[in-house]
Amino acid sequence: MPDSRSASTLAPTEIVQRREVRTAIPGPVSQDHHARRQRAVSSGFGIVLPVFVERMGGGIIVDVDGNHLIDLASGIAVTSVGASAPDVVRRVQEQVARFTHTCFMVTEYDGFVQVCEKLNELTPGDHDKRTALFSTGAEAIENAIKIARVATGRTAVVTFGHAYHGRTLLTMTMTAKNAPYKDGFGPFAPEVYRAPLPYPYRWGADPQACAEQAYAELEDLVLKQIGARHTAAIVIEPIQGEGGFIVPPPGFLRSVQDLANAHGIVLVVDEIQTGLARTGRMFACEYDEVVPDLITTAKALGGGLPLAAVTGRAELMDAVHAGGLGGTYAGNPLACAAALGVFETIERDNLVARAVAIGERIRGHLDPLLGQVAAVGEVRGRGAMQAIEFVVPGSKEPDAQAAATVSAACHREGVLTLTCGTYGNVIRMLPPLVTGDELIDDAMGVLVTACRGL
Ligand code: PLZ
């Protein structure tokens, strides 16, 4: 039975966890709002699905036309604990009534310290750690580079093919893909170098050879072209996110860590998309038993409020002079309150294990497509971070049109999918980790039907 109450009278936890398509998607009210948007908002912002949201809860988005959509996006890996997790809502409400802001560089508050303590505890490695809080992922990466440069006295930064690190000058430079992120926005920041990222599906079948070849090129870049004594940091995502959910072959991340350690280079692991339970580990680099010197987090950390962090070895984090790091809103009290609710929810509801279960469930639906649907080139991912790469049948030529067609079919049926990848030919799944099995099964049914219809 559809719930007869209007969405606005429902608490987020009461939203019926069922897909329901009542109008065309986008519906008439969304279309009307979208027309206003175009007259008011810069055209520089793209849009995946022009649907306006009324409410969200669990794995469901309720739009202004009363449709219930299944959320496979989590606002790009942000609402892992749900868009309105009760512990986040409660803590933020308490905090907003006490004070909204002090600026942590002016007067202090305990929420900031508690978030730092928790990240120091949860991140890999039992060495002495410190954390610095910021607002966005790009800011966390920028600050990780500042810290690495001050600590080493070196300038060069090494990134990888298919990397995504943000939209600011330095992080846009570090990002691999030109359009839309960099196109026309140069000149770019100096001293950023790029090594090839081993992409097992595209490089050929043997992951071991793929890892060895990529490592050889990285070593050549660092030792011969840049010079280790000029290299401040190597920055890597443990699974390439925007770049196409590319899982590096076993052993590659470890070899990157060994190279960094051997030459006094700071290894920065960007867990902004992968971190905080998403991949079925608290941090994705745990799969490779890598212990980063610095680790960046954002997205899921703030449960939807803007919060980002750099956590790392105390001697690196404390190499920075007082006043060298900061920002008006860095570690805002509301965002810190939300983060404490996020930690509480992940731990109490065992969302790390839930991410594993979601991943297995998704793969149970999608793995059979391989070999049955010729346009499905690969199904890959870890935990609740899964993807399908589409190709022209009989080849490995990327087929962005196939990904767009399948995504559009899902959207029409009320399943919010995202695409990604350097070639735009990957559909990715990032459901909230509080999504129930029925919703996952229903969403996968829609996705599988769309793939079979190609
Ligand atoms: N590092 C690994 O995934 C953000 C980009 C959305 P910000 N990814 C979503 C878009 O198109 O702008 C991301 C990431 C990784 C850094 C970032 C940057 O995080 O919070 O968007 O600055």
PDB file of C-alpha atoms and ligand atoms in Angstrom, residues 76 136-139 141 164-167 181 237 242 270 272-273 298-299, ligand 1:
ATOM      1  CA  ILE A  76      28.474  10.610  -4.590  1.00  0.00           C
ATOM      2  CA  THR A 136      35.964  19.623   1.419  1.00  0.00           C
ATOM      3  CA  GLY A 137      37.889  16.757  -0.087  1.00  0.00           C
ATOM      4  CA  ALA A 138      39.863  19.050  -2.358  1.00  0.00           C
ATOM      5  CA  GLU A 139      40.928  21.064   0.673  1.00  0.00           C
ATOM      6  CA  ILE A 141      44.267  16.970  -0.571  1.00  0.00           C
ATOM      7  CA  TYR A 164      40.418  12.422  -9.341  1.00  0.00           C
ATOM      8  CA  HIS A 165      41.393  14.683  -6.459  1.00  0.00           C
ATOM      9  CA  GLY A 166      39.175  17.787  -6.782  1.00  0.00           C
ATOM     10  CA  ARG A 167      38.388  21.005  -8.601  1.00  0.00           C
ATOM     11  CA  TYR A 181      37.223  19.123 -14.926  1.00  0.00           C
ATOM     12  CA  GLU A 237      43.250   6.467  -4.501  1.00  0.00           C
ATOM     13  CA  GLU A 242      35.608   9.155 -10.647  1.00  0.00           C
ATOM     14  CA  ASP A 270      43.084   9.479  -0.866  1.00  0.00           C
ATOM     15  CA  ILE A 272      37.738  10.498   0.207  1.00  0.00           C
ATOM     16  CA  GLN A 273      35.428   8.281  -1.860  1.00  0.00           C
ATOM     17  CA  ALA A 298      35.769  13.557   3.482  1.00  0.00           C
ATOM     18  CA  LYS A 299      32.369  12.673   1.955  1.00  0.00           C
TER      19      LYS A 299
HETATM   20  N1  PLZ B   1      39.249  12.771  -3.934  1.00  0.00           N
HETATM   21  C1  PLZ B   1      38.873  10.408  -4.450  1.00  0.00           C
HETATM   22  O1  PLZ B   1      36.232  11.224  -5.138  1.00  0.00           O
HETATM   23  C2  PLZ B   1      35.280  13.944  -4.959  1.00  0.00           C
HETATM   24  C3  PLZ B   1      33.450  14.727  -7.340  1.00  0.00           C
HETATM   25  C4  PLZ B   1      32.197  15.398  -7.677  1.00  0.00           C
HETATM   26  P1  PLZ B   1      35.378  17.373  -2.855  1.00  0.00           P
HETATM   27  N2  PLZ B   1      34.562  13.118  -5.871  1.00  0.00           N
HETATM   28  C5  PLZ B   1      33.279  13.650  -6.337  1.00  0.00           C
HETATM   29  C6  PLZ B   1      32.428  16.479  -8.686  1.00  0.00           C
HETATM   30  O2  PLZ B   1      32.270  16.208  -9.882  1.00  0.00           O
HETATM   31  O3  PLZ B   1      32.778  17.594  -8.272  1.00  0.00           O
HETATM   32  C7  PLZ B   1      36.667  13.516  -4.580  1.00  0.00           C
HETATM   33  C8  PLZ B   1      37.091  12.170  -4.696  1.00  0.00           C
HETATM   34  C9  PLZ B   1      38.397  11.834  -4.359  1.00  0.00           C
HETATM   35  C10 PLZ B   1      38.883  14.052  -3.812  1.00  0.00           C
HETATM   36  C11 PLZ B   1      37.591  14.473  -4.115  1.00  0.00           C
HETATM   37  C12 PLZ B   1      37.233  15.905  -3.944  1.00  0.00           C
HETATM   38  O4  PLZ B   1      36.307  16.078  -2.908  1.00  0.00           O
HETATM   39  O5  PLZ B   1      34.717  17.287  -1.501  1.00  0.00           O
HETATM   40  O6  PLZ B   1      34.421  17.295  -4.004  1.00  0.00           O
HETATM   41  O7  PLZ B   1      36.292  18.552  -2.941  1.00  0.00           O
END
